[in-house]
PDB file of C-alpha atoms and ligand atoms in Angstrom:
ATOM      1  CA  MET A  25      -0.363   0.407   0.563  1.00 92.00           C
ATOM      2  CA  PHE A  26       1.247   3.587  -0.384  1.00 96.00           C
ATOM      3  CA  VAL A  27       1.505   5.501   1.860  1.00 96.00           C
ATOM      4  CA  VAL A  28       1.363   9.098   2.966  1.00 98.00           C
ATOM      5  CA  GLY A  29       3.015  10.606   6.333  1.00 97.00           C
ATOM      6  CA  LEU A  30       1.200  13.876   7.181  1.00 98.00           C
ATOM      7  CA  THR A  31       2.318  16.106   8.978  1.00 97.00           C
ATOM      8  CA  GLY A  32       2.659  20.042  10.650  1.00 97.00           C
ATOM      9  CA  GLY A  33       3.098  22.094  13.899  1.00 96.00           C
ATOM     10  CA  ILE A  34       0.778  22.543  16.087  1.00 96.00           C
ATOM     11  CA  GLY A  35      -2.422  24.767  14.469  1.00 97.00           C
ATOM     12  CA  SER A  36      -1.380  23.944  11.679  1.00 98.00           C
ATOM     13  CA  GLY A  37      -4.218  22.562   9.975  1.00 97.00           C
ATOM     14  CA  LYS A  38      -3.268  18.262   9.539  1.00 97.00           C
ATOM     15  CA  SER A  39      -7.088  17.451  11.112  1.00 96.00           C
ATOM     16  CA  THR A  40      -8.776  19.381   8.621  1.00 97.00           C
ATOM     17  CA  VAL A  41      -6.463  18.292   6.060  1.00 98.00           C
ATOM     18  CA  ALA A  42      -6.830  14.788   6.712  1.00 98.00           C
ATOM     19  CA  ASP A  43     -10.631  15.009   6.621  1.00 98.00           C
ATOM     20  CA  LEU A  44     -10.466  17.091   3.589  1.00 98.00           C
ATOM     21  CA  PHE A  45      -8.767  13.501   2.394  1.00 98.00           C
ATOM     22  CA  ALA A  46     -10.682  11.441   4.078  1.00 98.00           C
ATOM     23  CA  ALA A  47     -13.447  13.324   2.529  1.00 97.00           C
ATOM     24  CA  HIS A  48     -11.732  11.251  -0.697  1.00 97.00           C
ATOM     25  CA  GLY A  49     -12.832   7.600   0.394  1.00 96.00           C
ATOM     26  CA  VAL A  50      -8.814   7.944   1.778  1.00 98.00           C
ATOM     27  CA  PRO A  51      -7.936   5.800   4.820  1.00 98.00           C
ATOM     28  CA  ILE A  52      -6.902   8.073   7.239  1.00 98.00           C
ATOM     29  CA  VAL A  53      -4.251   6.186  10.298  1.00 97.00           C
ATOM     30  CA  ASP A  54      -3.557   8.620  13.133  1.00 96.00           C
ATOM     31  CA  THR A  55      -0.689   8.669  15.477  1.00 94.00           C
ATOM     32  CA  ASP A  56      -1.770  10.594  17.613  1.00 92.00           C
ATOM     33  CA  VAL A  57      -5.724   9.048  18.557  1.00 94.00           C
ATOM     34  CA  ILE A  58      -3.031   5.740  18.911  1.00 96.00           C
ATOM     35  CA  ALA A  59      -0.913   6.780  21.166  1.00 93.00           C
ATOM     36  CA  HIS A  60      -4.293   8.343  23.190  1.00 95.00           C
ATOM     37  CA  ARG A  61      -5.498   4.526  22.613  1.00 96.00           C
ATOM     38  CA  VAL A  62      -2.500   2.908  23.932  1.00 97.00           C
ATOM     39  CA  THR A  63      -2.189   4.303  27.231  1.00 96.00           C
ATOM     40  CA  ALA A  64      -6.291   4.404  27.685  1.00 97.00           C
ATOM     41  CA  PRO A  65      -7.976   2.301  30.823  1.00 95.00           C
ATOM     42  CA  HIS A  66      -6.853  -1.153  29.555  1.00 91.00           C
ATOM     43  CA  GLY A  67      -4.310   0.379  26.960  1.00 96.00           C
ATOM     44  CA  ILE A  68      -1.799  -2.065  25.354  1.00 96.00           C
ATOM     45  CA  ALA A  69       0.866  -0.007  27.304  1.00 97.00           C
ATOM     46  CA  MET A  70      -0.617   0.112  31.347  1.00 97.00           C
ATOM     47  CA  PRO A  71       1.178  -2.702  31.980  1.00 96.00           C
ATOM     48  CA  GLN A  72       4.615  -2.198  31.041  1.00 97.00           C
ATOM     49  CA  ILE A  73       4.320   1.641  32.352  1.00 96.00           C
ATOM     50  CA  VAL A  74       2.887   0.300  35.831  1.00 96.00           C
ATOM     51  CA  ALA A  75       6.350  -1.801  36.088  1.00 96.00           C
ATOM     52  CA  GLU A  76       8.225   0.763  34.967  1.00 96.00           C
ATOM     53  CA  PHE A  77       6.988   3.574  36.993  1.00 95.00           C
ATOM     54  CA  GLY A  78       4.301   2.124  39.428  1.00 94.00           C
ATOM     55  CA  ASN A  79       1.021   3.096  40.379  1.00 94.00           C
ATOM     56  CA  ALA A  80       1.263   6.469  41.303  1.00 94.00           C
ATOM     57  CA  PHE A  81       1.139   6.814  37.440  1.00 95.00           C
ATOM     58  CA  VAL A  82      -2.081   5.562  37.078  1.00 95.00           C
ATOM     59  CA  ALA A  83      -5.496   7.119  37.185  1.00 95.00           C
ATOM     60  CA  ALA A  84      -8.289   5.318  39.009  1.00 94.00           C
ATOM     61  CA  ASP A  85     -10.056   4.250  35.143  1.00 95.00           C
ATOM     62  CA  GLY A  86      -6.754   2.168  34.433  1.00 94.00           C
ATOM     63  CA  SER A  87      -5.963   4.681  31.934  1.00 96.00           C
ATOM     64  CA  LEU A  88      -2.330   7.007  32.492  1.00 96.00           C
ATOM     65  CA  ASP A  89      -2.317   9.907  35.140  1.00 96.00           C
ATOM     66  CA  ARG A  90      -1.323  12.805  31.987  1.00 93.00           C
ATOM     67  CA  ALA A  91      -1.183  14.940  34.635  1.00 93.00           C
ATOM     68  CA  ARG A  92       1.571  13.414  36.471  1.00 94.00           C
ATOM     69  CA  MET A  93       3.388  11.479  33.690  1.00 94.00           C
ATOM     70  CA  ARG A  94       3.336  15.160  31.831  1.00 91.00           C
ATOM     71  CA  ALA A  95       4.957  16.128  34.757  1.00 93.00           C
ATOM     72  CA  LEU A  96       7.504  13.908  35.785  1.00 93.00           C
ATOM     73  CA  VAL A  97       8.675  14.162  32.036  1.00 91.00           C
ATOM     74  CA  PHE A  98       8.856  18.348  31.187  1.00 85.00           C
ATOM     75  CA  SER A  99      11.372  17.984  33.472  1.00 87.00           C
ATOM     76  CA  ASP A 100      13.058  15.175  33.633  1.00 93.00           C
ATOM     77  CA  ASP A 101      14.373  13.248  30.267  1.00 92.00           C
ATOM     78  CA  ALA A 102      15.503  10.360  31.092  1.00 96.00           C
ATOM     79  CA  ALA A 103      11.946   9.133  32.742  1.00 96.00           C
ATOM     80  CA  ARG A 104      10.366  11.011  28.521  1.00 93.00           C
ATOM     81  CA  LYS A 105      13.064   8.892  27.593  1.00 94.00           C
ATOM     82  CA  ARG A 106      11.984   5.317  29.135  1.00 96.00           C
ATOM     83  CA  LEU A 107       8.482   6.398  28.351  1.00 95.00           C
ATOM     84  CA  GLU A 108       8.931   6.299  24.710  1.00 92.00           C
ATOM     85  CA  ASN A 109      10.649   3.102  25.180  1.00 94.00           C
ATOM     86  CA  ILE A 110       7.325   1.662  26.018  1.00 96.00           C
ATOM     87  CA  THR A 111       5.415   3.641  23.766  1.00 94.00           C
ATOM     88  CA  HIS A 112       7.007   4.055  20.968  1.00 91.00           C
ATOM     89  CA  PRO A 113       7.407   0.583  19.769  1.00 93.00           C
ATOM     90  CA  LEU A 114       3.745  -0.401  20.561  1.00 95.00           C
ATOM     91  CA  ILE A 115       2.280   3.003  19.107  1.00 93.00           C
ATOM     92  CA  ARG A 116       4.214   1.948  15.469  1.00 92.00           C
ATOM     93  CA  ALA A 117       3.053  -1.326  16.088  1.00 94.00           C
ATOM     94  CA  GLU A 118      -0.860  -0.481  15.917  1.00 95.00           C
ATOM     95  CA  THR A 119       0.159   1.993  13.236  1.00 94.00           C
ATOM     96  CA  GLU A 120       1.597  -0.485  11.171  1.00 93.00           C
ATOM     97  CA  ARG A 121      -1.186  -2.966  11.605  1.00 95.00           C
ATOM     98  CA  GLU A 122      -3.705  -0.418  10.309  1.00 96.00           C
ATOM     99  CA  GLN A 123      -2.089   0.787   7.351  1.00 94.00           C
ATOM    100  CA  ARG A 124      -2.176  -3.015   6.718  1.00 94.00           C
ATOM    101  CA  GLU A 125      -6.052  -3.430   7.502  1.00 95.00           C
ATOM    102  CA  ALA A 126      -6.749  -0.060   5.259  1.00 95.00           C
ATOM    103  CA  LYS A 127      -9.126  -0.481   2.473  1.00 95.00           C
ATOM    104  CA  GLY A 128      -8.637   2.233  -0.226  1.00 95.00           C
ATOM    105  CA  PRO A 129      -6.507   3.761  -2.299  1.00 95.00           C
ATOM    106  CA  TYR A 130      -3.544   4.765  -0.745  1.00 97.00           C
ATOM    107  CA  VAL A 131      -2.856   5.702   3.399  1.00 97.00           C
ATOM    108  CA  ILE A 132      -2.501   8.577   4.936  1.00 98.00           C
ATOM    109  CA  VAL A 133      -0.786   8.801   8.413  1.00 97.00           C
ATOM    110  CA  VAL A 134      -0.893  11.891  10.641  1.00 97.00           C
ATOM    111  CA  VAL A 135       2.066  11.445  12.162  1.00 94.00           C
ATOM    112  CA  PRO A 136       3.154  15.498  13.944  1.00 91.00           C
ATOM    113  CA  LEU A 137       6.024  14.193  14.585  1.00 88.00           C
ATOM    114  CA  LEU A 138       7.303  12.883  11.920  1.00 92.00           C
ATOM    115  CA  VAL A 139      10.559  15.024  10.789  1.00 90.00           C
ATOM    116  CA  GLU A 140      11.378  15.094  14.444  1.00 87.00           C
ATOM    117  CA  SER A 141      11.545  11.936  14.705  1.00 80.00           C
ATOM    118  CA  GLY A 142      13.988  10.477  12.439  1.00 69.00           C
ATOM    119  CA  ASN A 143      13.207   7.110  10.534  1.00 83.00           C
ATOM    120  CA  TRP A 144       8.926   8.019  10.665  1.00 84.00           C
ATOM    121  CA  LYS A 145      10.279   9.111   7.445  1.00 86.00           C
ATOM    122  CA  ASN A 146      11.550   5.778   5.577  1.00 88.00           C
ATOM    123  CA  ARG A 147       7.982   4.473   6.407  1.00 91.00           C
ATOM    124  CA  VAL A 148       6.526   6.303   4.261  1.00 95.00           C
ATOM    125  CA  ASN A 149       7.015   6.663   0.865  1.00 96.00           C
ATOM    126  CA  ARG A 150       5.738  10.908   0.007  1.00 96.00           C
ATOM    127  CA  VAL A 151       5.848  12.886   2.703  1.00 97.00           C
ATOM    128  CA  LEU A 152       3.090  15.809   2.953  1.00 98.00           C
ATOM    129  CA  ALA A 153       3.610  19.443   4.716  1.00 98.00           C
ATOM    130  CA  VAL A 154       0.601  21.457   5.645  1.00 98.00           C
ATOM    131  CA  ASP A 155       2.490  25.095   5.917  1.00 98.00           C
ATOM    132  CA  CYS A 156       0.813  28.295   7.571  1.00 97.00           C
ATOM    133  CA  SER A 157       2.875  30.567   9.359  1.00 97.00           C
ATOM    134  CA  VAL A 158       3.990  31.134  13.002  1.00 97.00           C
ATOM    135  CA  GLU A 159       1.582  33.494  13.416  1.00 97.00           C
ATOM    136  CA  THR A 160      -1.708  32.100  11.562  1.00 97.00           C
ATOM    137  CA  GLN A 161      -0.361  28.677  14.046  1.00 97.00           C
ATOM    138  CA  ILE A 162      -0.482  31.012  16.984  1.00 97.00           C
ATOM    139  CA  SER A 163      -3.641  32.455  16.581  1.00 97.00           C
ATOM    140  CA  ARG A 164      -5.692  29.327  15.728  1.00 97.00           C
ATOM    141  CA  VAL A 165      -4.116  27.391  18.826  1.00 97.00           C
ATOM    142  CA  MET A 166      -5.249  29.762  20.808  1.00 97.00           C
ATOM    143  CA  SER A 167      -9.055  29.902  20.125  1.00 96.00           C
ATOM    144  CA  ARG A 168      -8.633  26.192  19.653  1.00 95.00           C
ATOM    145  CA  ASN A 169      -7.030  25.444  22.636  1.00 94.00           C
ATOM    146  CA  GLY A 170      -7.996  28.691  24.694  1.00 95.00           C
ATOM    147  CA  PHE A 171      -3.757  28.726  25.348  1.00 95.00           C
ATOM    148  CA  SER A 172      -2.108  31.796  26.040  1.00 95.00           C
ATOM    149  CA  ARG A 173       0.513  33.050  23.084  1.00 96.00           C
ATOM    150  CA  GLU A 174       2.815  32.174  25.112  1.00 95.00           C
ATOM    151  CA  GLN A 175       1.686  28.631  25.573  1.00 94.00           C
ATOM    152  CA  VAL A 176       1.673  28.167  22.175  1.00 95.00           C
ATOM    153  CA  LEU A 177       5.251  29.720  22.002  1.00 96.00           C
ATOM    154  CA  ALA A 178       6.565  27.106  24.074  1.00 93.00           C
ATOM    155  CA  ILE A 179       5.437  24.281  21.840  1.00 92.00           C
ATOM    156  CA  ILE A 180       6.535  25.550  18.889  1.00 95.00           C
ATOM    157  CA  ALA A 181      10.116  25.548  19.839  1.00 94.00           C
ATOM    158  CA  ARG A 182       9.877  22.090  21.078  1.00 89.00           C
ATOM    159  CA  GLN A 183       8.715  21.543  17.125  1.00 93.00           C
ATOM    160  CA  ALA A 184      10.858  21.368  13.847  1.00 94.00           C
ATOM    161  CA  SER A 185      11.155  24.595  12.683  1.00 95.00           C
ATOM    162  CA  ARG A 186       8.544  25.470   9.965  1.00 96.00           C
ATOM    163  CA  GLU A 187      11.574  25.703   7.679  1.00 96.00           C
ATOM    164  CA  ALA A 188      13.507  22.012   7.672  1.00 95.00           C
ATOM    165  CA  ARG A 189       9.654  21.168   7.906  1.00 95.00           C
ATOM    166  CA  LEU A 190       9.578  22.655   4.377  1.00 96.00           C
ATOM    167  CA  ALA A 191      12.472  20.988   3.227  1.00 95.00           C
ATOM    168  CA  ALA A 192      11.984  17.150   4.773  1.00 94.00           C
ATOM    169  CA  ALA A 193       8.706  17.152   2.666  1.00 96.00           C
ATOM    170  CA  ASP A 194       7.364  16.103  -0.972  1.00 97.00           C
ATOM    171  CA  ASP A 195       4.989  17.737  -1.140  1.00 98.00           C
ATOM    172  CA  VAL A 196       2.966  20.826   0.840  1.00 98.00           C
ATOM    173  CA  ILE A 197      -0.202  22.225   1.286  1.00 98.00           C
ATOM    174  CA  VAL A 198      -0.222  25.861   2.354  1.00 98.00           C
ATOM    175  CA  ASN A 199      -2.407  26.278   4.263  1.00 98.00           C
ATOM    176  CA  ASP A 200      -2.759  30.663   5.783  1.00 97.00           C
ATOM    177  CA  ASN A 201      -5.624  32.356   5.599  1.00 93.00           C
ATOM    178  CA  THR A 202      -6.410  29.753   3.217  1.00 96.00           C
ATOM    179  CA  PRO A 203     -10.766  30.276   2.892  1.00 97.00           C
ATOM    180  CA  LEU A 204     -11.734  26.337   3.567  1.00 97.00           C
ATOM    181  CA  ALA A 205     -12.765  26.378  -0.364  1.00 98.00           C
ATOM    182  CA  THR A 206      -9.439  26.800  -1.706  1.00 98.00           C
ATOM    183  CA  LEU A 207      -7.685  23.758   0.513  1.00 98.00           C
ATOM    184  CA  ALA A 208     -10.642  21.467  -0.241  1.00 98.00           C
ATOM    185  CA  ALA A 209      -9.590  22.392  -4.115  1.00 98.00           C
ATOM    186  CA  ARG A 210      -5.657  21.426  -3.427  1.00 98.00           C
ATOM    187  CA  VAL A 211      -6.370  18.289  -2.240  1.00 98.00           C
ATOM    188  CA  ASP A 212      -8.479  17.853  -4.292  1.00 98.00           C
ATOM    189  CA  ALA A 213      -5.392  18.664  -6.809  1.00 98.00           C
ATOM    190  CA  GLN A 214      -2.858  16.115  -4.890  1.00 98.00           C
ATOM    191  CA  HIS A 215      -5.085  14.129  -4.253  1.00 98.00           C
ATOM    192  CA  LEU A 216      -5.148  13.017  -7.950  1.00 98.00           C
ATOM    193  CA  ALA A 217      -1.424  13.216  -7.515  1.00 98.00           C
ATOM    194  CA  TYR A 218      -1.198  10.700  -5.144  1.00 98.00           C
ATOM    195  CA  LEU A 219      -3.502   8.512  -7.064  1.00 97.00           C
ATOM    196  CA  GLY A 220      -1.174   8.638 -10.147  1.00 96.00           C
ATOM    197  CA  LEU A 221       1.709   8.180  -7.836  1.00 97.00           C
ATOM    198  CA  ALA A 222      -0.180   4.831  -6.278  1.00 96.00           C
ATOM    199  CA  ALA A 223      -1.530   3.311  -8.792  1.00 88.00           C
ATOM    200  CA  PRO A 224       0.910   4.206 -11.637  1.00 70.00           C
TER     201      PRO A 224
HETATM  202  P1  ADP B  11      -3.960  21.090  13.288  1.00 80.44           P
HETATM  203  O1  ADP B  11      -4.281  18.830  13.742  1.00 80.44           O
HETATM  204  O2  ADP B  11      -2.718  20.526  12.386  1.00 80.44           O
HETATM  205  O3  ADP B  11      -3.212  21.271  14.891  1.00 80.44           O
HETATM  206  P2  ADP B  11      -5.908  21.687  12.697  1.00 80.44           P
HETATM  207  O4  ADP B  11      -7.248  21.377  11.949  1.00 80.44           O
HETATM  208  O5  ADP B  11      -6.413  20.945  14.421  1.00 80.44           O
HETATM  209  O6  ADP B  11      -4.920  21.820  12.718  1.00 80.44           O
HETATM  210  O7  ADP B  11      -6.787  23.256  12.830  1.00 80.44           O
HETATM  211  C1  ADP B  11      -6.243  24.065  13.707  1.00 80.44           C
HETATM  212  C2  ADP B  11      -7.257  25.300  13.350  1.00 80.44           C
HETATM  213  O8  ADP B  11      -7.778  25.959  13.292  1.00 80.44           O
HETATM  214  C3  ADP B  11      -8.427  24.742  14.242  1.00 80.44           C
HETATM  215  O9  ADP B  11      -9.839  24.777  15.039  1.00 80.44           O
HETATM  216  C4  ADP B  11      -9.311  24.065  12.654  1.00 80.44           C
HETATM  217  O10 ADP B  11     -10.775  24.731  12.093  1.00 80.44           O
HETATM  218  C5  ADP B  11      -8.697  25.584  12.217  1.00 80.44           C
HETATM  219  N1  ADP B  11      -8.146  26.232  10.783  1.00 80.44           N
HETATM  220  C6  ADP B  11      -7.566  25.259   9.976  1.00 80.44           C
HETATM  221  N2  ADP B  11      -7.408  25.579   8.859  1.00 80.44           N
HETATM  222  C7  ADP B  11      -8.448  26.279   9.020  1.00 80.44           C
HETATM  223  C8  ADP B  11      -8.538  27.620   7.246  1.00 80.44           C
HETATM  224  N3  ADP B  11      -8.284  27.054   6.282  1.00 80.44           N
HETATM  225  N4  ADP B  11      -9.620  28.096   7.714  1.00 80.44           N
HETATM  226  C9  ADP B  11     -10.428  27.883   9.025  1.00 80.44           C
HETATM  227  N5  ADP B  11      -9.906  28.356   9.905  1.00 80.44           N
HETATM  228  C10 ADP B  11      -8.843  26.682  10.058  1.00 80.44           C
END
């Protein structure tokens, strides 16, 4: 199956673009959804997380206590690594399973940190970046999440730069002050290109 990795900074419009591809019948595998699921109640990462970090990081419903874990890994890189050593292989395996089971002309995998997490690029046929200015990211995330400007800037600072992302991309969809109808037309064109690449 031909695999497109869809990426972009926070608030760039990844979900919006993914929905537009889905409207064409393209199956979407969302690594954020999978990441959440592995640490949900009875999530497949939970037994290992308990073994590694103890019950203190488990919420009453059996899911990961996200606030507590966030507080730990925020200041402790070694703990972040221990957590990722558990979750990343499981997320990867689940992503590959969903890709294999997907039915459609090609599959889109949404990977917010595709450019940051090295080996992802080798696991997709094309990298598609959704691009907008940092100012646009800030205003969208402030209104979507109710975050302050500083909070959004802190998240952006931990992500790849716009330049690095564009350099890693095979294809770019611009989504900056873009009316939704225009964005949909850009997705239509990209979809046609991918149909050609997936079944030459
Ligand atoms: P991401 O998944 O990259 O974080 P989203 O697709 O959730 O980004 O978009 C961030 C916010 O901006 C959402 O509230 C979304 O509805 C809005 N948005 C994205 N693109 C546009 C657009 N072209 N026009 C209007 N609103 C948009």
